[in-house]
């Protein structure tokens, strides 16, 4: 990714935001914070993010709804979202989060090492996805360039075909003209022989005495 990844933490509980923020900042990540769903959506619209940690239990707009909106508005890019649940046993919330479009989940409380491992794994997935997308863009540019070159080549071939047809037409005209000159020469020699002048006619520029 070049520069350090930018991570958005979304949670209405400030203490949880600060704990996660402190842990991730120690790894050098750039951290943005949102304390409700509306602010999170606005930040995503304005910032180029690499990962979102999304709490699911928020007032007004819960994490499921926020996740769905963010995923809907970012269909052309891969913006990973890790939902944060309050318990490993909250299977229903985990399933709902994944069905809403989340890419992974973290259940609190959990060890710092687990949080960092899941964050790094998702960032690695994001990096690979972005690299693949860039390769696809470059491949499309190459394909478009080759297509344009092929069109130009076909145009040149068509033009050469027209020139060849013109040359063949001119060549046929010259051959026909030579044949007529030979026939005319033969006719003139025949007339000279009949008139008692046996000297052969060699061309329009030569005359016999």
mmCIF file of C-alpha atoms in Angstrom:
data_model
loop_
_atom_site.group_PDB
_atom_site.id
_atom_site.type_symbol
_atom_site.label_atom_id
_atom_site.label_comp_id
_atom_site.label_asym_id
_atom_site.label_seq_id
_atom_site.Cartn_x
_atom_site.Cartn_y
_atom_site.Cartn_z
ATOM 1 C CA UNK A 1 0.000 0.000 0.000
ATOM 2 C CA UNK A 2 3.064 2.288 0.247
ATOM 3 C CA UNK A 3 2.092 4.500 3.190
ATOM 4 C CA UNK A 4 0.693 3.093 6.412
ATOM 5 C CA UNK A 5 -2.904 1.843 6.126
ATOM 6 C CA UNK A 6 -5.728 4.116 7.236
ATOM 7 C CA UNK A 7 -8.242 2.481 9.585
ATOM 8 C CA UNK A 8 -11.625 3.818 10.695
ATOM 9 C CA UNK A 9 -12.943 2.748 14.117
ATOM 10 C CA UNK A 10 -16.709 3.090 14.530
ATOM 11 C CA UNK A 11 -18.236 2.757 17.998
ATOM 12 C CA UNK A 12 -20.538 4.873 20.167
ATOM 13 C CA UNK A 13 -18.538 3.944 23.290
ATOM 14 C CA UNK A 14 -15.574 6.311 23.465
ATOM 15 C CA UNK A 15 -13.511 4.093 25.782
ATOM 16 C CA UNK A 16 -13.664 1.179 23.318
ATOM 17 C CA UNK A 17 -12.641 3.464 20.476
ATOM 18 C CA UNK A 18 -9.661 4.745 22.458
ATOM 19 C CA UNK A 19 -8.506 1.244 23.446
ATOM 20 C CA UNK A 20 -8.620 -0.046 19.865
ATOM 21 C CA UNK A 21 -7.078 3.169 18.570
ATOM 22 C CA UNK A 22 -4.157 2.951 20.988
ATOM 23 C CA UNK A 23 -3.467 -0.691 20.125
ATOM 24 C CA UNK A 24 -3.498 -0.037 16.385
ATOM 25 C CA UNK A 25 -1.483 3.196 16.578
ATOM 26 C CA UNK A 26 1.307 1.218 18.238
ATOM 27 C CA UNK A 27 1.593 -0.696 14.959
ATOM 28 C CA UNK A 28 1.927 2.564 13.030
ATOM 29 C CA UNK A 29 -1.551 2.599 11.511
ATOM 30 C CA UNK A 30 -3.297 5.898 10.828
ATOM 31 C CA UNK A 31 -6.535 5.955 12.837
ATOM 32 C CA UNK A 32 -9.803 7.801 12.189
ATOM 33 C CA UNK A 33 -12.724 7.718 14.644
ATOM 34 C CA UNK A 34 -16.504 7.873 14.334
ATOM 35 C CA UNK A 35 -18.943 7.625 17.237
ATOM 36 C CA UNK A 36 -22.099 6.971 15.229
ATOM 37 C CA UNK A 37 -23.168 5.493 11.902
ATOM 38 C CA UNK A 38 -23.908 8.790 10.167
ATOM 39 C CA UNK A 39 -20.430 10.177 10.860
ATOM 40 C CA UNK A 40 -18.878 6.893 9.733
ATOM 41 C CA UNK A 41 -20.664 7.058 6.372
ATOM 42 C CA UNK A 42 -19.536 10.666 5.836
ATOM 43 C CA UNK A 43 -15.908 9.819 6.652
ATOM 44 C CA UNK A 44 -15.977 6.899 4.196
ATOM 45 C CA UNK A 45 -17.309 9.225 1.496
ATOM 46 C CA UNK A 46 -14.502 11.722 2.039
ATOM 47 C CA UNK A 47 -11.512 9.554 2.972
ATOM 48 C CA UNK A 48 -9.636 6.796 1.188
ATOM 49 C CA UNK A 49 -9.672 4.027 3.779
ATOM 50 C CA UNK A 50 -8.049 0.618 3.979
ATOM 51 C CA UNK A 51 -10.129 -0.971 6.751
ATOM 52 C CA UNK A 52 -13.120 -0.326 9.026
ATOM 53 C CA UNK A 53 -13.709 -1.750 12.499
ATOM 54 C CA UNK A 54 -17.471 -1.561 12.969
ATOM 55 C CA UNK A 55 -19.330 -1.944 16.248
ATOM 56 C CA UNK A 56 -22.765 -3.483 15.635
ATOM 57 C CA UNK A 57 -24.586 -2.151 18.710
ATOM 58 C CA UNK A 58 -25.062 1.573 18.147
ATOM 59 C CA UNK A 59 -28.139 3.780 18.663
ATOM 60 C CA UNK A 60 -30.081 5.332 15.756
ATOM 61 C CA UNK A 61 -28.220 3.365 13.077
ATOM 62 C CA UNK A 62 -26.675 0.033 14.029
ATOM 63 C CA UNK A 63 -23.534 -1.454 12.520
ATOM 64 C CA UNK A 64 -25.480 -3.797 10.241
ATOM 65 C CA UNK A 65 -27.208 -0.887 8.506
ATOM 66 C CA UNK A 66 -24.014 1.170 8.298
ATOM 67 C CA UNK A 67 -22.149 -1.792 6.815
ATOM 68 C CA UNK A 68 -24.842 -2.318 4.171
ATOM 69 C CA UNK A 69 -24.781 1.366 3.157
ATOM 70 C CA UNK A 70 -20.976 1.512 2.957
ATOM 71 C CA UNK A 71 -20.790 -1.678 0.909
ATOM 72 C CA UNK A 72 -23.546 -0.469 -1.415
ATOM 73 C CA UNK A 73 -21.769 2.839 -2.022
ATOM 74 C CA UNK A 74 -18.380 1.191 -2.634
ATOM 75 C CA UNK A 75 -19.193 -1.590 -5.067
ATOM 76 C CA UNK A 76 -16.301 -0.751 -7.379
ATOM 77 C CA UNK A 77 -13.619 -1.089 -4.703
ATOM 78 C CA UNK A 78 -12.806 -3.542 -1.941
ATOM 79 C CA UNK A 79 -13.213 -1.778 1.404
ATOM 80 C CA UNK A 80 -13.010 -4.463 4.113
ATOM 81 C CA UNK A 81 -15.145 -4.206 7.235
ATOM 82 C CA UNK A 82 -14.547 -6.149 10.443
ATOM 83 C CA UNK A 83 -17.578 -6.141 12.731
ATOM 84 C CA UNK A 84 -16.973 -5.964 16.471
ATOM 85 C CA UNK A 85 -19.308 -7.989 18.692
ATOM 86 C CA UNK A 86 -19.612 -8.138 22.474
ATOM 87 C CA UNK A 87 -19.399 -11.922 22.745
ATOM 88 C CA UNK A 88 -18.036 -14.922 20.879
ATOM 89 C CA UNK A 89 -21.345 -16.641 21.653
ATOM 90 C CA UNK A 90 -23.381 -13.995 19.815
ATOM 91 C CA UNK A 91 -23.625 -16.176 16.720
ATOM 92 C CA UNK A 92 -26.761 -14.417 15.470
ATOM 93 C CA UNK A 93 -25.037 -11.020 15.359
ATOM 94 C CA UNK A 94 -21.968 -12.482 13.698
ATOM 95 C CA UNK A 95 -24.096 -14.116 11.005
ATOM 96 C CA UNK A 96 -26.153 -10.929 10.502
ATOM 97 C CA UNK A 97 -22.965 -8.894 10.206
ATOM 98 C CA UNK A 98 -21.455 -11.176 7.594
ATOM 99 C CA UNK A 99 -24.727 -11.233 5.669
ATOM 100 C CA UNK A 100 -24.772 -7.419 5.767
ATOM 101 C CA UNK A 101 -21.464 -7.422 3.879
ATOM 102 C CA UNK A 102 -18.832 -7.551 6.605
ATOM 103 C CA UNK A 103 -15.673 -9.472 5.744
ATOM 104 C CA UNK A 104 -14.670 -10.702 9.204
ATOM 105 C CA UNK A 105 -15.495 -10.266 12.887
ATOM 106 C CA UNK A 106 -13.845 -9.707 16.241
ATOM 107 C CA UNK A 107 -15.492 -10.617 19.536
ATOM 108 C CA UNK A 108 -14.523 -8.496 22.540
ATOM 109 C CA UNK A 109 -12.919 -8.923 24.901
ATOM 110 C CA UNK A 110 -10.055 -10.629 23.111
ATOM 111 C CA UNK A 111 -6.284 -10.535 23.213
ATOM 112 C CA UNK A 112 -4.422 -7.747 21.449
ATOM 113 C CA UNK A 113 -2.551 -10.327 19.371
ATOM 114 C CA UNK A 114 -5.812 -11.660 17.928
ATOM 115 C CA UNK A 115 -7.042 -8.189 17.010
ATOM 116 C CA UNK A 116 -3.751 -7.356 15.285
ATOM 117 C CA UNK A 117 -3.671 -10.715 13.503
ATOM 118 C CA UNK A 118 -7.159 -10.231 12.067
ATOM 119 C CA UNK A 119 -6.424 -6.634 11.111
ATOM 120 C CA UNK A 120 -3.160 -7.580 9.367
ATOM 121 C CA UNK A 121 -4.828 -10.480 7.548
ATOM 122 C CA UNK A 122 -7.607 -8.241 6.259
ATOM 123 C CA UNK A 123 -5.177 -5.520 5.228
ATOM 124 C CA UNK A 124 -3.162 -8.121 3.349
ATOM 125 C CA UNK A 125 -6.328 -9.235 1.568
ATOM 126 C CA UNK A 126 -7.062 -5.598 0.739
ATOM 127 C CA UNK A 127 -3.539 -5.138 -0.661
ATOM 128 C CA UNK A 128 -3.789 -8.245 -2.838
ATOM 129 C CA UNK A 129 -7.213 -7.186 -4.092
ATOM 130 C CA UNK A 130 -5.956 -3.694 -4.952
ATOM 131 C CA UNK A 131 -2.926 -5.126 -6.750
ATOM 132 C CA UNK A 132 -5.180 -7.430 -8.754
ATOM 133 C CA UNK A 133 -7.484 -4.534 -9.622
ATOM 134 C CA UNK A 134 -4.485 -2.493 -10.781
ATOM 135 C CA UNK A 135 -3.261 -5.402 -12.908
ATOM 136 C CA UNK A 136 -6.716 -5.669 -14.457
ATOM 137 C CA UNK A 137 -6.659 -1.946 -15.268
ATOM 138 C CA UNK A 138 -3.214 -2.283 -16.871
ATOM 139 C CA UNK A 139 -4.380 -5.382 -18.752
ATOM 140 C CA UNK A 140 -7.390 -3.493 -20.081
ATOM 141 C CA UNK A 141 -5.160 -0.609 -21.200
ATOM 142 C CA UNK A 142 -2.880 -3.089 -22.983
ATOM 143 C CA UNK A 143 -5.887 -4.781 -24.570
ATOM 144 C CA UNK A 144 -7.265 -1.420 -25.727
ATOM 145 C CA UNK A 145 -3.850 -0.457 -27.153
ATOM 146 C CA UNK A 146 -3.590 -3.753 -29.024
ATOM 147 C CA UNK A 147 -7.127 -3.352 -30.321
ATOM 148 C CA UNK A 148 -6.327 0.152 -31.579
ATOM 149 C CA UNK A 149 -3.108 -1.108 -33.191
ATOM 150 C CA UNK A 150 -5.069 -3.913 -34.855
ATOM 151 C CA UNK A 151 -7.649 -1.443 -36.165
ATOM 152 C CA UNK A 152 -4.867 0.798 -37.551
ATOM 153 C CA UNK A 153 -3.183 -2.228 -39.127
ATOM 154 C CA UNK A 154 -6.426 -3.324 -40.757
ATOM 155 C CA UNK A 155 -6.888 0.222 -42.031
ATOM 156 C CA UNK A 156 -3.386 0.194 -43.536
ATOM 157 C CA UNK A 157 -3.994 -3.225 -45.103
ATOM 158 C CA UNK A 158 -7.223 -1.920 -46.623
ATOM 159 C CA UNK A 159 -5.423 1.139 -48.000
ATOM 160 C CA UNK A 160 -2.642 -1.043 -49.431
ATOM 161 C CA UNK A 161 -5.292 -3.248 -51.000
ATOM 162 C CA UNK A 162 -6.763 -0.213 -52.752
ATOM 163 C CA UNK A 163 -3.308 0.877 -53.963
ATOM 164 C CA UNK A 164 -2.611 -2.639 -55.207
ATOM 165 C CA UNK A 165 -5.901 -2.647 -57.114
ATOM 166 C CA UNK A 166 -4.974 0.689 -58.708
ATOM 167 C CA UNK A 167 -1.530 -0.607 -59.717
ATOM 168 C CA UNK A 168 -3.032 -3.784 -61.154
ATOM 169 C CA UNK A 169 -5.526 -1.704 -63.134
ATOM 170 C CA UNK A 170 -2.725 0.509 -64.449
ATOM 171 C CA UNK A 171 -0.585 -2.515 -65.261
ATOM 172 C CA UNK A 172 -3.457 -4.128 -67.168
ATOM 173 C CA UNK A 173 -3.945 -0.861 -69.044
ATOM 174 C CA UNK A 174 -0.255 -0.751 -70.005
ATOM 175 C CA UNK A 175 -0.293 -4.397 -71.114
ATOM 176 C CA UNK A 176 -3.392 -3.726 -73.226
ATOM 177 C CA UNK A 177 -1.752 -0.663 -74.729
ATOM 178 C CA UNK A 178 1.387 -2.671 -75.625
ATOM 179 C CA UNK A 179 -0.738 -5.355 -77.267
ATOM 180 C CA UNK A 180 -2.546 -2.720 -79.320
ATOM 181 C CA UNK A 181 0.807 -1.232 -80.357
ATOM 182 C CA UNK A 182 1.993 -4.668 -81.487
ATOM 183 C CA UNK A 183 -1.223 -5.199 -83.460
ATOM 184 C CA UNK A 184 -0.899 -1.726 -85.024
ATOM 185 C CA UNK A 185 2.720 -2.417 -85.931
ATOM 186 C CA UNK A 186 1.742 -5.683 -87.584
ATOM 187 C CA UNK A 187 -1.026 -3.980 -89.565
ATOM 188 C CA UNK A 188 1.352 -1.235 -90.776
ATOM 189 C CA UNK A 189 3.972 -3.799 -91.847
ATOM 190 C CA UNK A 190 1.298 -5.726 -93.668
ATOM 191 C CA UNK A 191 0.232 -2.577 -95.520
ATOM 192 C CA UNK A 192 3.851 -1.764 -96.396
ATOM 193 C CA UNK A 193 4.359 -5.226 -97.834
ATOM 194 C CA UNK A 194 1.203 -4.911 -99.956
ATOM 195 C CA UNK A 195 2.344 -1.510 -101.263
ATOM 196 C CA UNK A 196 5.638 -2.983 -102.482
ATOM 197 C CA UNK A 197 7.724 -1.536 -99.716
ATOM 198 C CA UNK A 198 9.180 -4.556 -97.934
ATOM 199 C CA UNK A 199 10.967 -2.523 -95.269
ATOM 200 C CA UNK A 200 9.390 -3.326 -91.973
ATOM 201 C CA UNK A 201 7.810 -0.630 -89.861
ATOM 202 C CA UNK A 202 9.690 -0.428 -86.554
ATOM 203 C CA UNK A 203 7.736 2.245 -84.821
ATOM 204 C CA UNK A 204 5.886 5.499 -85.085
ATOM 205 C CA UNK A 205 9.165 7.401 -84.928
ATOM 206 C CA UNK A 206 10.752 5.574 -87.909
ATOM 207 C CA UNK A 207 9.769 5.790 -91.636
ATOM 208 C CA UNK A 208 11.073 3.962 -94.732
ATOM 209 C CA UNK A 209 12.092 5.761 -97.978
#
